[in-house]
mmCIF file of C-alpha atoms and ligand atoms in Angstrom:
data_model
loop_
_atom_site.group_PDB
_atom_site.id
_atom_site.type_symbol
_atom_site.label_atom_id
_atom_site.label_comp_id
_atom_site.label_asym_id
_atom_site.label_seq_id
_atom_site.Cartn_x
_atom_site.Cartn_y
_atom_site.Cartn_z
ATOM 1 C CA UNK A 87 15.216 129.272 90.481
ATOM 2 C CA UNK A 88 12.311 131.648 91.011
ATOM 3 C CA UNK A 89 10.259 132.539 87.943
ATOM 4 C CA UNK A 90 7.976 135.583 87.971
ATOM 5 C CA UNK A 91 5.869 136.744 85.062
ATOM 6 C CA UNK A 92 6.154 140.517 84.638
ATOM 7 C CA UNK A 93 3.458 140.303 81.993
ATOM 8 C CA UNK A 94 1.382 137.700 80.214
ATOM 9 C CA UNK A 95 -0.557 139.755 77.670
ATOM 10 C CA UNK A 96 -0.412 139.663 73.890
ATOM 11 C CA UNK A 97 0.465 142.598 71.624
ATOM 12 C CA UNK A 98 -3.007 144.182 71.934
ATOM 13 C CA UNK A 99 -3.363 143.757 75.679
ATOM 14 C CA UNK A 100 -4.356 146.885 77.609
ATOM 15 C CA UNK A 101 -5.577 145.235 80.820
ATOM 16 C CA UNK A 102 -2.431 143.262 81.594
ATOM 17 C CA UNK A 103 1.268 143.777 80.970
ATOM 18 C CA UNK A 104 2.940 142.552 77.772
ATOM 19 C CA UNK A 105 4.609 139.162 77.934
ATOM 20 C CA UNK A 106 7.895 139.082 79.871
ATOM 21 C CA UNK A 107 9.453 136.689 82.371
ATOM 22 C CA UNK A 108 11.961 137.268 85.183
ATOM 23 C CA UNK A 109 14.116 134.323 86.317
ATOM 24 C CA UNK A 110 16.054 134.780 89.579
ATOM 25 C CA UNK A 111 18.735 132.217 90.437
ATOM 26 C CA UNK A 112 21.890 132.213 92.589
ATOM 27 C CA UNK A 113 22.838 135.858 92.933
ATOM 28 C CA UNK A 114 21.781 136.830 89.429
ATOM 29 C CA UNK A 115 18.751 136.989 87.135
ATOM 30 C CA UNK A 116 17.579 137.127 83.537
ATOM 31 C CA UNK A 117 14.607 139.011 82.106
ATOM 32 C CA UNK A 118 13.173 137.681 78.855
ATOM 33 C CA UNK A 119 12.141 140.634 76.656
ATOM 34 C CA UNK A 120 11.605 144.150 77.919
ATOM 35 C CA UNK A 121 8.234 145.775 77.102
ATOM 36 C CA UNK A 122 7.567 149.176 78.674
ATOM 37 C CA UNK A 123 5.001 147.562 80.987
ATOM 38 C CA UNK A 124 7.943 145.963 82.835
ATOM 39 C CA UNK A 125 8.571 149.271 84.638
ATOM 40 C CA UNK A 126 5.224 149.056 86.419
ATOM 41 C CA UNK A 127 5.457 145.301 86.952
ATOM 42 C CA UNK A 128 8.931 145.553 88.502
ATOM 43 C CA UNK A 129 7.723 148.320 90.804
ATOM 44 C CA UNK A 130 4.744 146.219 91.885
ATOM 45 C CA UNK A 131 7.010 143.218 92.395
ATOM 46 C CA UNK A 132 9.591 145.271 94.335
ATOM 47 C CA UNK A 133 12.575 144.756 92.028
ATOM 48 C CA UNK A 134 14.306 148.104 91.290
ATOM 49 C CA UNK A 135 14.865 148.674 87.574
ATOM 50 C CA UNK A 136 18.478 149.709 88.350
ATOM 51 C CA UNK A 137 19.031 146.087 89.467
ATOM 52 C CA UNK A 138 18.131 144.733 85.991
ATOM 53 C CA UNK A 139 21.468 143.624 84.568
ATOM 54 C CA UNK A 140 20.627 140.823 82.126
ATOM 55 C CA UNK A 141 17.995 140.844 79.391
ATOM 56 C CA UNK A 142 17.404 138.341 76.596
ATOM 57 C CA UNK A 143 15.605 139.714 73.542
ATOM 58 C CA UNK A 144 13.563 137.096 71.665
ATOM 59 C CA UNK A 145 12.540 139.191 68.646
ATOM 60 C CA UNK A 146 11.693 142.720 67.572
ATOM 61 C CA UNK A 147 7.903 142.885 67.662
ATOM 62 C CA UNK A 148 7.072 146.048 69.572
ATOM 63 C CA UNK A 149 5.349 144.383 72.520
ATOM 64 C CA UNK A 150 8.656 142.659 73.371
ATOM 65 C CA UNK A 151 11.070 145.575 73.073
ATOM 66 C CA UNK A 152 9.249 148.861 73.647
ATOM 67 C CA UNK A 153 10.853 149.281 77.077
ATOM 68 C CA UNK A 154 14.451 148.778 75.905
ATOM 69 C CA UNK A 155 15.078 152.496 75.327
ATOM 70 C CA UNK A 156 13.746 153.296 78.815
ATOM 71 C CA UNK A 157 15.914 150.569 80.350
ATOM 72 C CA UNK A 158 19.024 151.974 78.647
ATOM 73 C CA UNK A 159 18.368 155.522 79.781
ATOM 74 C CA UNK A 160 17.374 154.397 83.247
ATOM 75 C CA UNK A 161 20.577 152.401 83.685
ATOM 76 C CA UNK A 162 22.666 155.355 82.522
ATOM 77 C CA UNK A 163 20.915 158.159 84.400
ATOM 78 C CA UNK A 164 19.748 156.449 87.595
ATOM 79 C CA UNK A 165 21.838 153.263 87.731
ATOM 80 C CA UNK A 166 25.568 152.659 87.685
ATOM 81 C CA UNK A 167 26.093 149.983 85.029
ATOM 82 C CA UNK A 168 24.983 149.016 81.554
ATOM 83 C CA UNK A 169 22.524 146.114 81.239
ATOM 84 C CA UNK A 170 23.734 143.121 79.226
ATOM 85 C CA UNK A 171 21.543 142.450 76.199
ATOM 86 C CA UNK A 172 21.699 138.860 74.977
ATOM 87 C CA UNK A 173 20.376 138.974 71.438
ATOM 88 C CA UNK A 174 20.681 137.141 68.124
ATOM 89 C CA UNK A 175 23.498 138.688 66.083
ATOM 90 C CA UNK A 176 21.157 139.482 63.171
ATOM 91 C CA UNK A 177 18.919 141.564 65.446
ATOM 92 C CA UNK A 178 21.586 143.907 66.831
ATOM 93 C CA UNK A 179 21.616 146.449 63.984
ATOM 94 C CA UNK A 180 17.828 146.308 63.442
ATOM 95 C CA UNK A 181 17.288 146.983 67.157
ATOM 96 C CA UNK A 182 19.625 149.993 67.046
ATOM 97 C CA UNK A 183 17.729 151.246 63.971
ATOM 98 C CA UNK A 184 14.605 151.266 66.144
ATOM 99 C CA UNK A 185 16.302 152.843 69.160
ATOM 100 C CA UNK A 186 18.707 155.282 67.555
ATOM 101 C CA UNK A 187 16.291 158.128 66.637
ATOM 102 C CA UNK A 188 15.742 158.592 70.373
ATOM 103 C CA UNK A 189 19.156 157.585 71.684
ATOM 104 C CA UNK A 190 21.831 158.605 69.203
ATOM 105 C CA UNK A 191 21.986 162.312 70.008
ATOM 106 C CA UNK A 192 22.550 163.450 73.582
ATOM 107 C CA UNK A 193 23.578 166.716 75.252
ATOM 108 C CA UNK A 194 27.019 165.144 75.659
ATOM 109 C CA UNK A 195 27.406 164.183 71.991
ATOM 110 C CA UNK A 196 26.552 161.216 69.801
ATOM 111 C CA UNK A 197 26.038 157.775 71.282
ATOM 112 C CA UNK A 198 26.060 154.240 69.903
ATOM 113 C CA UNK A 199 24.237 151.176 71.169
ATOM 114 C CA UNK A 200 27.249 150.000 73.178
ATOM 115 C CA UNK A 201 27.218 153.249 75.179
ATOM 116 C CA UNK A 202 23.928 152.081 76.696
ATOM 117 C CA UNK A 203 24.128 148.280 76.700
ATOM 118 C CA UNK A 204 26.715 145.511 76.869
ATOM 119 C CA UNK A 205 25.641 143.641 73.752
ATOM 120 C CA UNK A 206 26.181 139.872 73.694
ATOM 121 C CA UNK A 207 25.454 138.827 70.075
ATOM 122 C CA UNK A 208 24.433 135.197 69.667
ATOM 123 C CA UNK A 209 24.657 133.038 66.535
ATOM 124 C CA UNK A 210 21.862 130.652 65.498
ATOM 125 C CA UNK A 211 21.484 128.177 68.354
ATOM 126 C CA UNK A 212 23.963 130.137 70.479
ATOM 127 C CA UNK A 213 24.255 129.602 74.222
ATOM 128 C CA UNK A 214 25.192 131.837 77.136
ATOM 129 C CA UNK A 215 25.850 131.200 80.782
ATOM 130 C CA UNK A 216 24.741 133.148 83.834
ATOM 131 C CA UNK A 217 25.097 132.143 87.478
ATOM 132 C CA UNK A 218 25.989 128.563 86.559
ATOM 133 C CA UNK A 219 22.906 128.124 84.345
ATOM 134 C CA UNK A 220 23.338 127.470 80.624
ATOM 135 C CA UNK A 221 20.754 129.109 78.377
ATOM 136 C CA UNK A 222 20.402 127.549 74.926
ATOM 137 C CA UNK A 223 18.731 129.654 72.250
ATOM 138 C CA UNK A 224 16.853 128.251 69.275
ATOM 139 C CA UNK A 225 15.052 129.732 66.287
ATOM 140 C CA UNK A 226 11.274 129.767 66.649
ATOM 141 C CA UNK A 227 8.647 129.399 63.932
ATOM 142 C CA UNK A 228 6.955 132.780 64.357
ATOM 143 C CA UNK A 229 6.846 134.844 61.149
ATOM 144 C CA UNK A 230 8.592 133.484 58.015
ATOM 145 C CA UNK A 231 11.817 135.366 57.297
ATOM 146 C CA UNK A 232 11.901 137.023 60.706
ATOM 147 C CA UNK A 233 14.559 136.144 63.287
ATOM 148 C CA UNK A 234 12.902 135.020 66.516
ATOM 149 C CA UNK A 235 14.397 132.959 69.338
ATOM 150 C CA UNK A 236 13.238 130.828 72.248
ATOM 151 C CA UNK A 237 15.195 129.700 75.274
ATOM 152 C CA UNK A 238 15.953 126.357 76.913
ATOM 153 C CA UNK A 239 17.424 126.303 80.446
ATOM 154 C CA UNK A 240 17.916 122.726 81.630
ATOM 155 C CA UNK A 241 16.824 121.450 84.111
ATOM 156 C CA UNK A 242 14.485 124.386 84.662
ATOM 157 C CA UNK A 243 12.356 125.575 81.775
ATOM 158 C CA UNK A 244 11.603 125.758 78.060
ATOM 159 C CA UNK A 245 10.405 129.159 76.830
ATOM 160 C CA UNK A 246 8.677 129.191 73.440
ATOM 161 C CA UNK A 247 8.751 132.978 72.964
ATOM 162 C CA UNK A 248 6.383 133.938 70.121
ATOM 163 C CA UNK A 249 6.016 130.857 67.968
ATOM 164 C CA UNK A 250 3.732 128.417 66.308
ATOM 165 C CA UNK A 251 3.942 124.997 67.921
ATOM 166 C CA UNK A 252 7.235 123.207 67.253
ATOM 167 C CA UNK A 253 5.879 119.914 68.531
ATOM 168 C CA UNK A 254 9.054 117.893 68.074
ATOM 169 C CA UNK A 255 11.213 120.428 69.917
ATOM 170 C CA UNK A 256 8.730 120.840 72.765
ATOM 171 C CA UNK A 257 8.371 117.082 73.272
ATOM 172 C CA UNK A 258 12.125 116.626 73.187
ATOM 173 C CA UNK A 259 12.709 119.428 75.709
ATOM 174 C CA UNK A 260 9.929 118.269 78.017
ATOM 175 C CA UNK A 261 12.006 115.405 79.412
ATOM 176 C CA UNK A 262 14.761 117.823 80.465
ATOM 177 C CA UNK A 263 12.783 120.611 82.137
ATOM 178 C CA UNK A 264 10.273 121.142 84.929
ATOM 179 C CA UNK A 265 8.018 123.606 83.119
ATOM 180 C CA UNK A 266 7.268 124.547 79.531
ATOM 181 C CA UNK A 267 6.228 128.162 79.111
ATOM 182 C CA UNK A 268 4.363 128.338 75.831
ATOM 183 C CA UNK A 269 2.569 131.173 74.104
ATOM 184 C CA UNK A 270 -1.112 130.585 73.357
ATOM 185 C CA UNK A 271 -3.339 133.189 71.728
ATOM 186 C CA UNK A 272 -6.531 131.689 73.252
ATOM 187 C CA UNK A 273 -8.700 132.792 70.337
ATOM 188 C CA UNK A 274 -11.018 130.371 68.550
ATOM 189 C CA UNK A 275 -9.535 131.318 65.203
ATOM 190 C CA UNK A 276 -6.360 130.451 63.337
ATOM 191 C CA UNK A 277 -3.555 132.988 63.733
ATOM 192 C CA UNK A 278 -0.749 131.825 61.479
ATOM 193 C CA UNK A 279 2.121 133.279 63.547
ATOM 194 C CA UNK A 280 0.939 132.046 66.967
ATOM 195 C CA UNK A 281 -0.150 128.882 68.797
ATOM 196 C CA UNK A 282 -3.747 127.955 69.585
ATOM 197 C CA UNK A 283 -5.043 125.945 72.526
ATOM 198 C CA UNK A 284 -6.131 123.266 70.033
ATOM 199 C CA UNK A 285 -2.501 122.957 68.858
ATOM 200 C CA UNK A 286 -1.209 122.482 72.403
ATOM 201 C CA UNK A 287 -3.871 119.915 73.199
ATOM 202 C CA UNK A 288 -2.207 117.621 70.663
ATOM 203 C CA UNK A 289 0.782 117.279 72.988
ATOM 204 C CA UNK A 290 0.987 114.073 75.051
ATOM 205 C CA UNK A 291 -0.653 114.300 78.496
ATOM 206 C CA UNK A 292 2.661 114.193 80.372
ATOM 207 C CA UNK A 293 3.873 117.193 78.353
ATOM 208 C CA UNK A 294 0.609 119.129 78.752
ATOM 209 C CA UNK A 295 0.830 118.687 82.520
ATOM 210 C CA UNK A 296 4.014 120.748 82.642
ATOM 211 C CA UNK A 297 2.868 123.332 80.102
ATOM 212 C CA UNK A 298 2.067 126.873 81.261
ATOM 213 C CA UNK A 299 0.305 129.269 78.876
ATOM 214 C CA UNK A 300 1.393 132.893 78.386
ATOM 215 C CA UNK A 301 0.982 135.722 75.802
ATOM 216 C CA UNK A 302 -2.820 135.568 75.647
ATOM 217 C CA UNK A 303 -5.588 138.113 75.096
ATOM 218 C CA UNK A 304 -7.286 140.276 77.702
ATOM 219 C CA UNK A 305 -10.353 138.140 78.296
ATOM 220 C CA UNK A 306 -8.092 136.022 80.500
ATOM 221 C CA UNK A 307 -6.719 139.004 82.421
ATOM 222 C CA UNK A 308 -9.526 138.018 84.799
ATOM 223 C CA UNK A 309 -8.088 135.714 87.505
ATOM 224 C CA UNK A 310 -11.396 133.873 87.968
ATOM 225 C CA UNK A 311 -11.486 132.984 84.257
ATOM 226 C CA UNK A 312 -7.954 131.633 84.456
ATOM 227 C CA UNK A 313 -8.769 129.657 87.602
ATOM 228 C CA UNK A 314 -11.756 128.113 85.846
ATOM 229 C CA UNK A 315 -9.617 127.265 82.815
ATOM 230 C CA UNK A 316 -6.982 125.692 85.072
ATOM 231 C CA UNK A 317 -9.597 123.512 86.792
ATOM 232 C CA UNK A 318 -10.887 122.246 83.451
ATOM 233 C CA UNK A 319 -7.553 121.560 81.667
ATOM 234 C CA UNK A 320 -4.314 119.713 82.336
ATOM 235 C CA UNK A 321 -2.270 122.624 80.990
ATOM 236 C CA UNK A 322 -2.537 125.854 82.949
ATOM 237 C CA UNK A 323 -2.453 129.631 82.461
ATOM 238 C CA UNK A 324 -0.116 131.938 84.374
ATOM 239 C CA UNK A 325 -1.148 135.420 85.486
ATOM 240 C CA UNK A 326 0.915 138.597 85.716
ATOM 241 C CA UNK A 327 3.161 138.677 88.826
ATOM 242 C CA UNK A 328 2.522 134.994 89.487
ATOM 243 C CA UNK A 329 5.665 133.084 90.520
ATOM 244 C CA UNK A 330 6.978 129.525 90.299
ATOM 245 C CA UNK A 331 9.800 127.941 92.314
ATOM 246 C CA UNK A 332 11.856 125.494 90.247
ATOM 247 C CA UNK A 333 14.134 123.015 92.017
ATOM 248 C CA UNK A 334 17.774 122.468 90.992
HETATM 249 ZN ZN1 ZN B 237 4.345 138.991 71.091
HETATM 250 ZN ZN1 ZN B 238 5.930 138.404 67.979
#
Protein backbone atom coordinates (compact mmCIF):
# COMPACT_ATOMS: atom_id res chain seq x y z
CA UNK A 1 0.00 0.00 0.00
CA UNK A 2 1.34 3.41 -0.98
CA UNK A 3 0.30 6.34 1.20
CA UNK A 4 0.66 9.91 -0.07
CA UNK A 5 -0.35 13.00 1.85
CA UNK A 6 -2.22 15.41 -0.42
CA UNK A 7 -2.15 17.93 2.40
CA UNK A 8 -1.02 18.19 5.99
CA UNK A 9 -2.22 21.65 7.02
CA UNK A 10 -4.79 22.63 9.62
CA UNK A 11 -7.96 24.64 8.96
CA UNK A 12 -6.10 27.98 8.84
CA UNK A 13 -3.22 26.82 6.67
CA UNK A 14 -2.47 28.98 3.63
CA UNK A 15 1.07 27.76 2.90
CA UNK A 16 0.28 24.06 2.65
CA UNK A 17 -2.72 22.04 1.54
CA UNK A 18 -5.46 21.04 3.99
CA UNK A 19 -5.17 17.61 5.55
CA UNK A 20 -5.98 14.71 3.22
CA UNK A 21 -4.43 11.30 2.57
CA UNK A 22 -4.40 9.11 -0.55
CA UNK A 23 -3.94 5.34 -0.10
CA UNK A 24 -3.20 3.32 -3.25
CA UNK A 25 -3.41 -0.48 -3.03
CA UNK A 26 -4.02 -3.31 -5.52
CA UNK A 27 -5.77 -1.67 -8.45
CA UNK A 28 -7.78 0.76 -6.35
CA UNK A 29 -7.40 3.65 -3.90
CA UNK A 30 -9.08 5.63 -1.15
CA UNK A 31 -8.81 9.36 -0.44
CA UNK A 32 -9.55 10.45 3.12
CA UNK A 33 -11.44 13.77 3.03
CA UNK A 34 -11.57 16.07 0.04
CA UNK A 35 -10.54 19.71 0.63
CA UNK A 36 -10.34 21.94 -2.46
CA UNK A 37 -6.54 21.95 -2.15
CA UNK A 38 -6.62 18.31 -3.33
CA UNK A 39 -7.07 19.50 -6.92
CA UNK A 40 -3.64 21.13 -6.92
CA UNK A 41 -2.03 18.34 -4.90
CA UNK A 42 -3.34 15.64 -7.25
CA UNK A 43 -2.07 17.60 -10.25
CA UNK A 44 1.37 17.95 -8.65
CA UNK A 45 1.36 14.26 -7.77
CA UNK A 46 0.21 13.24 -11.27
CA UNK A 47 -3.06 11.54 -10.32
CA UNK A 48 -5.93 12.77 -12.57
CA UNK A 49 -8.97 13.88 -10.58
CA UNK A 50 -11.18 11.83 -12.96
CA UNK A 51 -9.44 8.73 -11.53
CA UNK A 52 -10.66 9.51 -7.98
CA UNK A 53 -13.35 6.91 -7.36
CA UNK A 54 -13.38 6.39 -3.59
CA UNK A 55 -13.50 9.04 -0.88
CA UNK A 56 -14.03 8.65 2.86
CA UNK A 57 -15.41 11.71 4.64
CA UNK A 58 -14.35 11.97 8.29
CA UNK A 59 -16.48 14.96 9.32
CA UNK A 60 -17.97 18.19 8.02
CA UNK A 61 -15.51 20.89 9.08
CA UNK A 62 -14.89 22.97 5.97
CA UNK A 63 -11.20 22.17 5.60
CA UNK A 64 -12.13 18.50 5.08
CA UNK A 65 -14.98 18.84 2.59
CA UNK A 66 -14.65 22.08 0.64
CA UNK A 67 -13.57 20.22 -2.50
CA UNK A 68 -16.49 17.76 -2.53
CA UNK A 69 -18.67 19.95 -4.77
CA UNK A 70 -15.79 20.34 -7.25
CA UNK A 71 -15.15 16.59 -7.22
CA UNK A 72 -18.82 15.88 -7.98
CA UNK A 73 -18.97 18.32 -10.86
CA UNK A 74 -15.61 17.22 -12.17
CA UNK A 75 -16.64 13.56 -12.20
CA UNK A 76 -19.87 14.42 -14.02
CA UNK A 77 -18.54 16.90 -16.57
CA UNK A 78 -15.02 15.62 -17.26
CA UNK A 79 -15.09 12.04 -15.94
CA UNK A 80 -17.31 9.08 -16.72
CA UNK A 81 -18.42 7.76 -13.33
CA UNK A 82 -19.64 8.94 -9.96
CA UNK A 83 -17.17 8.82 -7.05
CA UNK A 84 -18.17 6.63 -4.11
CA UNK A 85 -18.51 8.61 -0.89
CA UNK A 86 -18.08 6.51 2.24
CA UNK A 87 -19.62 8.57 5.02
CA UNK A 88 -21.33 8.16 8.38
CA UNK A 89 -25.09 7.84 7.86
CA UNK A 90 -25.80 10.86 10.09
CA UNK A 91 -23.62 13.09 7.89
CA UNK A 92 -25.31 12.37 4.55
CA UNK A 93 -28.17 14.88 4.83
CA UNK A 94 -26.02 17.57 6.52
CA UNK A 95 -23.46 17.26 3.71
CA UNK A 96 -26.17 17.66 1.06
CA UNK A 97 -27.46 20.72 2.96
CA UNK A 98 -24.00 22.24 2.47
CA UNK A 99 -23.68 21.19 -1.17
CA UNK A 100 -27.22 21.62 -2.45
CA UNK A 101 -27.33 25.44 -2.90
CA UNK A 102 -24.67 24.99 -5.58
CA UNK A 103 -25.63 21.58 -6.92
CA UNK A 104 -29.39 21.15 -6.76
CA UNK A 105 -30.35 23.24 -9.78
CA UNK A 106 -28.76 22.52 -13.15
CA UNK A 107 -29.54 23.46 -16.76
CA UNK A 108 -30.91 19.92 -17.13
CA UNK A 109 -33.24 20.13 -14.12
CA UNK A 110 -33.03 19.43 -10.40
CA UNK A 111 -30.42 17.08 -9.00
CA UNK A 112 -30.03 15.15 -5.75
CA UNK A 113 -26.86 14.01 -4.02
CA UNK A 114 -27.04 10.55 -5.61
CA UNK A 115 -26.91 12.11 -9.09
CA UNK A 116 -23.33 13.15 -8.30
CA UNK A 117 -22.04 10.51 -5.88
CA UNK A 118 -22.56 6.86 -5.02
CA UNK A 119 -23.24 7.31 -1.32
CA UNK A 120 -22.21 4.47 1.01
CA UNK A 121 -23.75 5.38 4.40
CA UNK A 122 -22.00 3.82 7.38
CA UNK A 123 -23.42 3.19 10.86
CA UNK A 124 -21.41 3.87 14.04
CA UNK A 125 -18.34 1.64 13.82
CA UNK A 126 -19.27 0.57 10.29
CA UNK A 127 -16.77 -1.11 7.98
CA UNK A 128 -16.28 -1.17 4.22
CA UNK A 129 -14.05 -3.14 1.93
CA UNK A 130 -12.03 -2.02 -1.07
CA UNK A 131 -9.47 -4.02 -3.02
CA UNK A 132 -9.31 -6.72 -0.34
CA UNK A 133 -8.62 -4.21 2.46
CA UNK A 134 -11.13 -3.81 5.29
CA UNK A 135 -11.56 -0.27 6.60
CA UNK A 136 -13.04 -0.02 10.09
CA UNK A 137 -14.52 3.33 11.08
CA UNK A 138 -14.76 4.60 14.65
CA UNK A 139 -16.13 7.72 16.30
CA UNK A 140 -13.46 10.24 17.26
CA UNK A 141 -13.42 12.63 20.21
CA UNK A 142 -13.31 15.90 18.25
CA UNK A 143 -16.14 18.30 19.13
CA UNK A 144 -18.85 17.14 21.60
CA UNK A 145 -22.11 16.37 19.82
CA UNK A 146 -20.53 16.38 16.38
CA UNK A 147 -20.20 13.18 14.32
CA UNK A 148 -16.57 12.61 13.39
CA UNK A 149 -14.89 9.37 12.32
CA UNK A 150 -11.41 7.89 12.10
CA UNK A 151 -10.24 4.89 10.13
CA UNK A 152 -8.39 1.67 10.95
CA UNK A 153 -6.98 -0.45 8.09
CA UNK A 154 -5.17 -3.50 9.46
CA UNK A 155 -2.34 -4.33 8.95
CA UNK A 156 -1.56 -0.95 7.41
CA UNK A 157 -2.55 2.17 9.30
CA UNK A 158 -4.59 3.93 11.96
CA UNK A 159 -5.91 7.37 10.97
CA UNK A 160 -7.05 9.60 13.83
CA UNK A 161 -8.83 12.19 11.65
CA UNK A 162 -9.55 15.31 13.74
CA UNK A 163 -9.59 14.19 17.34
CA UNK A 164 -8.30 14.66 20.81
CA UNK A 165 -6.08 11.78 21.88
CA UNK A 166 -7.99 8.53 22.44
CA UNK A 167 -5.03 6.92 24.15
CA UNK A 168 -6.63 3.53 24.76
CA UNK A 169 -7.75 3.16 21.14
CA UNK A 170 -4.41 4.28 19.73
CA UNK A 171 -2.43 1.90 21.96
CA UNK A 172 -4.75 -0.96 21.10
CA UNK A 173 -4.50 -0.28 17.35
CA UNK A 174 -0.73 0.18 17.43
CA UNK A 175 -0.08 -3.56 17.68
CA UNK A 176 -2.07 -4.19 14.48
CA UNK A 177 -0.72 -1.50 12.16
CA UNK A 178 2.56 -0.26 10.71
CA UNK A 179 1.89 3.46 11.07
CA UNK A 180 -0.36 5.68 13.15
CA UNK A 181 -1.32 8.91 11.41
CA UNK A 182 -2.35 11.30 14.14
CA UNK A 183 -3.40 14.92 14.05
CA UNK A 184 -1.29 17.30 16.14
CA UNK A 185 -1.91 21.04 16.27
CA UNK A 186 1.73 21.80 17.25
CA UNK A 187 0.79 24.90 19.22
CA UNK A 188 2.01 25.45 22.78
CA UNK A 189 -1.53 26.06 23.97
CA UNK A 190 -4.50 23.86 24.78
CA UNK A 191 -7.00 23.47 21.95
CA UNK A 192 -9.88 21.45 23.34
CA UNK A 193 -10.91 19.81 20.04
CA UNK A 194 -7.41 18.78 18.89
CA UNK A 195 -4.30 16.90 20.06
CA UNK A 196 -1.11 18.53 21.29
CA UNK A 197 2.44 17.21 21.01
CA UNK A 198 2.49 16.96 24.82
CA UNK A 199 -0.52 14.60 24.65
CA UNK A 200 1.17 12.33 22.12
CA UNK A 201 4.38 12.24 24.12
CA UNK A 202 2.48 10.34 26.81
CA UNK A 203 2.22 7.35 24.48
CA UNK A 204 4.66 4.48 25.10
CA UNK A 205 7.92 4.72 23.12
CA UNK A 206 7.06 1.80 20.84
CA UNK A 207 3.81 3.55 19.86
CA UNK A 208 5.46 6.95 19.38
CA UNK A 209 7.99 5.37 17.02
CA UNK A 210 5.24 4.49 14.56
CA UNK A 211 3.33 7.75 14.98
CA UNK A 212 3.29 10.28 12.13
CA UNK A 213 1.95 13.79 12.77
CA UNK A 214 -0.44 15.57 10.38
CA UNK A 215 -2.95 18.50 10.43
CA UNK A 216 -0.53 21.07 11.87
CA UNK A 217 -0.06 24.82 11.48
CA UNK A 218 1.96 26.63 8.83
CA UNK A 219 5.14 27.16 10.81
CA UNK A 220 5.93 23.54 9.96
CA UNK A 221 5.20 23.97 6.25
CA UNK A 222 8.97 24.54 6.18
CA UNK A 223 10.70 21.22 5.37
CA UNK A 224 13.84 22.15 7.32
CA UNK A 225 11.76 22.75 10.47
CA UNK A 226 10.11 19.36 10.08
CA UNK A 227 13.47 17.67 9.48
CA UNK A 228 14.82 19.25 12.66
CA UNK A 229 11.74 18.13 14.59
CA UNK A 230 12.12 14.60 13.22
CA UNK A 231 15.77 14.45 14.32
CA UNK A 232 14.86 15.52 17.85
CA UNK A 233 11.77 13.30 18.44
CA UNK A 234 10.81 9.65 18.14
CA UNK A 235 7.51 10.56 16.50
CA UNK A 236 7.77 12.28 13.13
CA UNK A 237 5.98 14.85 10.97
CA UNK A 238 4.87 14.18 7.40
CA UNK A 239 4.97 16.85 4.69
CA UNK A 240 2.60 17.44 1.79
CA UNK A 241 3.18 15.00 -1.11
CA UNK A 242 5.41 12.82 1.05
CA UNK A 243 4.78 9.09 0.57
CA UNK A 244 5.12 5.91 2.63
CA UNK A 245 5.22 2.31 1.37
CA UNK A 246 3.43 -0.10 3.72
CA UNK A 247 4.06 -3.83 3.39
CA UNK A 248 1.23 -6.39 3.27
ZN1 LIG B 1 -9.48 19.75 10.43
ZN1 LIG C 1 -12.35 19.21 12.43
